[in-house]
Amino acid sequence: MIRHITILMAVAMMVLLGGGCAEVNEAQQSAQPKGESEAVGFDVYTQRTKTRAGTAGDLTTSGLQTGTHKNDGFGVFAYYTGENSYDENIVPNFMYNQQVKYKSSASVFDYSPIKYWPNEKGNDHISFFAYAPWVPVDATTGAATGDKTYGITGVSRNTFTGAPIVNYIATTDLSKGVDLCWGNQLNKQKPTDASKVNFNLSHSLAKLNVQVKSSIALDGNTKIYIRSISFSGFTMK
């Protein structure tokens, strides 16, 4: 007979690589864009895949809009760099773990408070990083609020320089799996129209399915016992 065994494969979750920690200095604090022009808008797309974290955690575009994660949405980190391109020496001075949720009445992803594209210069840059599903955190520590024993347990704190880090702990219970997704858009400039920042989110986790088959013909009275299956090189965090 054929035995089907489903095992959750845990993958190291330093999804968005970053550098060391640093305090926010005066120059970084004053790097906020001034003036208001076009509002910064967001849109998101995540494709359903066969290698996902689990049934309960299958994160899709519709799941972010009206399904499982409609109350979570996705989180955004944004870095304003003036006329310079993004580098690893700046903190998220424009947005930090900003929750963006779908507003059904307007059919748009919405957030508050609204931020606007800088209009001080003609070529100001903002770089955006997103992850889903969003979790509330303590900005000074990055630790997720509430009882978080699995899934997204925190993010890098607001004084962390470089791209944000998402901390993740896997669970072997597929019904509780959290399907972590992420995406980015670097060095974006104020659009000439009402274009939005579009995130095409990638799935960070994979579910490993193992099938065991007999290499010889068996009759109905034959039983196969699997004593153990083991994998190496994986981590739960």
Short mmCIF file of C-alpha atoms in Angstrom, two decimals:
data_model
loop_
_atom_site.label_atom_id
_atom_site.label_comp_id
_atom_site.label_asym_id
_atom_site.label_seq_id
_atom_site.Cartn_x
_atom_site.Cartn_y
_atom_site.Cartn_z
CA MET A 1 0.00 0.00 0.00
CA ILE A 2 0.99 3.63 -0.23
CA ARG A 3 1.43 5.70 2.89
CA HIS A 4 1.05 9.50 2.67
CA ILE A 5 2.95 11.51 5.25
CA THR A 6 2.75 15.30 5.45
CA ILE A 7 5.56 17.11 7.21
CA LEU A 8 5.97 20.85 7.68
CA MET A 9 9.34 22.02 6.48
CA ALA A 10 10.64 24.86 8.61
CA VAL A 11 12.79 27.39 6.81
CA ALA A 12 15.08 29.97 8.37
CA MET A 13 13.12 33.18 8.40
CA MET A 14 15.61 35.99 8.01
CA VAL A 15 13.40 37.03 5.15
CA LEU A 16 14.49 40.58 4.67
CA LEU A 17 18.17 40.79 5.39
CA GLY A 18 19.44 43.75 7.38
CA GLY A 19 22.57 45.14 8.97
CA GLY A 20 23.49 45.95 12.58
CA CYS A 21 21.52 48.01 15.05
CA ALA A 22 22.01 51.70 15.62
CA GLU A 23 20.30 54.59 17.35
CA VAL A 24 18.45 57.17 15.30
CA ASN A 25 20.71 60.17 14.97
CA GLU A 26 19.66 63.77 14.41
CA ALA A 27 20.31 63.63 10.66
CA GLN A 28 18.05 60.60 10.25
CA GLN A 29 15.31 62.15 12.35
CA SER A 30 15.28 65.25 10.14
CA ALA A 31 15.16 63.20 6.94
CA GLN A 32 11.37 63.22 6.87
CA PRO A 33 9.93 64.51 3.58
CA LYS A 34 8.22 67.89 3.78
CA GLY A 35 5.20 69.15 1.96
CA GLU A 36 2.24 67.22 0.62
CA SER A 37 1.47 66.13 -2.91
CA GLU A 38 0.08 62.82 -4.11
CA ALA A 39 -0.85 60.34 -1.38
CA VAL A 40 1.19 57.15 -1.29
CA GLY A 41 -1.11 54.28 -2.25
CA PHE A 42 -0.54 50.53 -2.18
CA ASP A 43 -1.69 47.45 -4.02
CA VAL A 44 -0.68 43.84 -3.48
CA TYR A 45 -0.75 40.52 -5.28
CA THR A 46 0.21 37.12 -3.94
CA GLN A 47 -0.11 34.00 -6.04
CA ARG A 48 -1.51 30.78 -4.64
CA THR A 49 1.19 28.11 -4.63
CA LYS A 50 1.32 24.38 -4.02
CA THR A 51 4.12 24.80 -1.47
CA ARG A 52 2.48 26.78 1.29
CA ALA A 53 2.65 26.75 5.06
CA GLY A 54 -0.67 25.08 5.78
CA THR A 55 -4.39 25.17 5.09
CA ALA A 56 -5.15 27.81 7.71
CA GLY A 57 -2.20 29.92 6.66
CA ASP A 58 -2.68 29.87 2.91
CA LEU A 59 -2.18 33.57 2.22
CA THR A 60 -3.67 34.81 -1.04
CA THR A 61 -4.72 38.16 -2.49
CA SER A 62 -8.38 37.44 -1.75
CA GLY A 63 -7.39 36.29 1.74
CA LEU A 64 -5.90 39.74 2.37
CA GLN A 65 -8.95 41.46 0.91
CA THR A 66 -11.97 39.65 2.25
CA GLY A 67 -10.79 36.30 3.62
CA THR A 68 -8.69 34.89 6.44
CA HIS A 69 -6.36 37.88 6.77
CA LYS A 70 -8.75 40.75 6.02
CA ASN A 71 -8.31 42.12 9.55
CA ASP A 72 -4.53 41.76 9.38
CA GLY A 73 -3.57 43.08 5.97
CA PHE A 74 0.13 43.58 5.38
CA GLY A 75 2.87 45.62 7.03
CA VAL A 76 5.05 48.24 5.31
CA PHE A 77 8.46 49.69 6.15
CA ALA A 78 9.48 52.74 4.11
CA TYR A 79 12.83 54.56 3.86
CA TYR A 80 13.17 58.11 2.55
CA THR A 81 16.64 58.77 1.11
CA GLY A 82 16.26 62.13 -0.62
CA GLU A 83 18.06 62.20 -3.95
CA ASN A 84 20.15 59.18 -2.97
CA SER A 85 19.40 55.54 -3.70
CA TYR A 86 18.56 53.12 -0.91
CA ASP A 87 21.44 51.82 1.19
CA GLU A 88 21.82 49.79 4.38
CA ASN A 89 22.67 52.80 6.59
CA ILE A 90 19.21 54.23 7.10
CA VAL A 91 16.34 53.47 9.46
CA PRO A 92 12.65 53.24 8.40
CA ASN A 93 12.10 56.99 8.73
CA PHE A 94 8.99 57.25 6.54
CA MET A 95 6.92 54.24 7.67
CA TYR A 96 7.51 51.66 10.38
CA ASN A 97 5.38 48.50 10.41
CA GLN A 98 2.50 50.45 8.91
CA GLN A 99 -0.62 48.29 8.71
CA VAL A 100 -2.35 48.37 5.32
CA LYS A 101 -5.84 46.81 5.14
CA TYR A 102 -8.36 46.34 2.37
CA LYS A 103 -11.29 48.77 2.46
CA SER A 104 -14.18 46.93 0.82
CA SER A 105 -16.39 50.00 0.49
CA ALA A 106 -13.79 51.71 -1.69
CA SER A 107 -12.15 48.56 -3.15
CA VAL A 108 -8.68 49.80 -2.16
CA PHE A 109 -5.95 48.97 0.33
CA ASP A 110 -6.06 51.72 2.94
CA TYR A 111 -3.98 52.90 5.90
CA SER A 112 -3.81 55.73 8.41
CA PRO A 113 -2.34 58.25 8.79
CA ILE A 114 -1.95 58.91 5.08
CA LYS A 115 1.57 59.71 3.89
CA TYR A 116 2.39 61.82 0.84
CA TRP A 117 5.11 61.67 -1.77
CA PRO A 118 7.85 64.24 -1.06
CA ASN A 119 7.86 67.22 -3.39
CA GLU A 120 10.97 69.08 -2.19
CA LYS A 121 13.00 67.89 -5.17
CA GLY A 122 12.28 66.31 -8.49
CA ASN A 123 13.99 63.00 -7.84
CA ASP A 124 13.39 62.08 -4.19
CA HIS A 125 13.47 58.36 -3.48
CA ILE A 126 11.48 56.14 -1.13
CA SER A 127 12.11 52.40 -0.77
CA PHE A 128 9.37 50.09 0.50
CA PHE A 129 9.44 46.65 2.14
CA ALA A 130 6.28 44.66 2.87
CA TYR A 131 5.40 41.45 4.71
CA ALA A 132 2.14 39.63 5.38
CA PRO A 133 0.21 38.96 7.47
CA TRP A 134 0.77 42.11 9.56
CA VAL A 135 1.30 41.81 13.32
CA PRO A 136 1.32 44.62 15.91
CA VAL A 137 4.68 45.12 17.62
CA ASP A 138 6.42 47.23 20.22
CA ALA A 139 8.37 49.69 18.07
CA THR A 140 11.22 50.03 20.56
CA THR A 141 11.88 46.28 20.72
CA GLY A 142 10.19 44.91 17.62
CA ALA A 143 8.54 42.15 19.68
CA ALA A 144 5.03 41.18 18.65
CA THR A 145 2.33 42.03 21.18
CA GLY A 146 0.24 39.23 22.69
CA ASP A 147 1.05 35.54 23.04
CA LYS A 148 3.18 34.67 20.02
CA THR A 149 4.61 31.17 20.35
CA TYR A 150 4.63 30.48 16.62
CA GLY A 151 4.27 32.35 13.34
CA ILE A 152 5.55 35.93 13.13
CA THR A 153 6.92 36.71 16.58
CA GLY A 154 8.37 40.14 15.84
CA VAL A 155 10.24 42.41 13.46
CA SER A 156 13.37 44.54 13.72
CA ARG A 157 12.90 47.60 15.94
CA ASN A 158 12.42 51.11 14.59
CA THR A 159 16.08 52.08 15.13
CA PHE A 160 17.39 49.14 13.09
CA THR A 161 19.41 50.19 10.04
CA GLY A 162 18.93 48.45 6.72
CA ALA A 163 16.16 46.28 5.38
CA PRO A 164 13.79 44.97 8.08
CA ILE A 165 14.00 41.47 9.53
CA VAL A 166 10.95 39.34 10.25
CA ASN A 167 11.29 36.82 13.10
CA TYR A 168 9.39 33.57 12.55
CA ILE A 169 8.82 30.31 14.45
CA ALA A 170 7.35 27.35 12.57
CA THR A 171 4.76 24.93 13.92
CA THR A 172 4.22 21.28 13.06
CA ASP A 173 0.45 21.78 13.34
CA LEU A 174 -0.59 22.54 9.76
CA SER A 175 -3.99 23.83 10.89
CA LYS A 176 -2.18 26.68 12.64
CA GLY A 177 0.43 27.36 9.95
CA VAL A 178 1.17 31.02 9.20
CA ASP A 179 2.04 31.58 5.55
CA LEU A 180 4.66 34.32 5.65
CA CYS A 181 4.95 36.43 2.48
CA TRP A 182 7.17 39.37 1.56
CA GLY A 183 8.04 41.83 -1.21
CA ASN A 184 9.79 45.13 -1.86
CA GLN A 185 9.94 48.14 -4.17
CA LEU A 186 13.21 50.08 -4.08
CA ASN A 187 14.00 53.69 -5.04
CA LYS A 188 10.49 54.67 -6.03
CA GLN A 189 9.79 58.27 -7.04
CA LYS A 190 6.59 60.30 -6.99
CA PRO A 191 4.46 59.03 -9.89
CA THR A 192 3.26 61.39 -12.58
CA ASP A 193 -0.23 59.94 -12.21
CA ALA A 194 -2.15 58.18 -9.46
CA SER A 195 -0.07 55.02 -9.70
CA LYS A 196 0.27 52.90 -6.56
CA VAL A 197 3.22 51.05 -5.07
CA ASN A 198 2.56 47.47 -6.14
CA PHE A 199 3.89 44.56 -4.10
CA ASN A 200 4.10 41.13 -5.71
CA LEU A 201 4.43 39.09 -2.53
CA SER A 202 6.51 35.90 -2.50
CA HIS A 203 5.84 32.92 -0.23
CA SER A 204 8.69 32.27 2.20
CA LEU A 205 7.64 28.84 3.47
CA ALA A 206 7.27 25.45 1.82
CA LYS A 207 5.30 22.39 2.81
CA LEU A 208 7.16 19.12 2.24
CA ASN A 209 5.01 16.15 1.19
CA VAL A 210 6.56 12.68 1.44
CA GLN A 211 5.15 9.65 -0.39
CA VAL A 212 6.35 6.13 0.45
CA LYS A 213 5.85 3.43 -2.20
CA SER A 214 6.75 -0.23 -2.32
CA SER A 215 9.22 -1.31 -4.99
CA ILE A 216 7.63 -4.78 -5.21
CA ALA A 217 4.10 -6.02 -5.73
CA LEU A 218 2.22 -6.63 -2.47
CA ASP A 219 -0.95 -8.55 -1.70
CA GLY A 220 -3.73 -7.26 0.53
CA ASN A 221 -2.41 -9.04 3.61
CA THR A 222 1.01 -7.38 3.57
CA LYS A 223 1.72 -4.46 5.88
CA ILE A 224 4.58 -1.99 5.70
CA TYR A 225 5.74 -0.35 8.92
CA ILE A 226 7.70 2.91 8.74
CA ARG A 227 9.85 3.08 11.83
CA SER A 228 11.07 6.64 11.37
CA ILE A 229 11.65 9.44 8.90
CA SER A 230 14.16 12.16 9.59
CA PHE A 231 15.47 15.27 7.86
CA SER A 232 18.51 17.37 8.58
CA GLY A 233 19.53 20.93 7.85
CA PHE A 234 16.18 22.48 8.81
CA THR A 235 15.37 24.83 11.66
CA MET A 236 12.17 25.82 13.42
CA LYS A 237 13.13 29.50 13.58
#
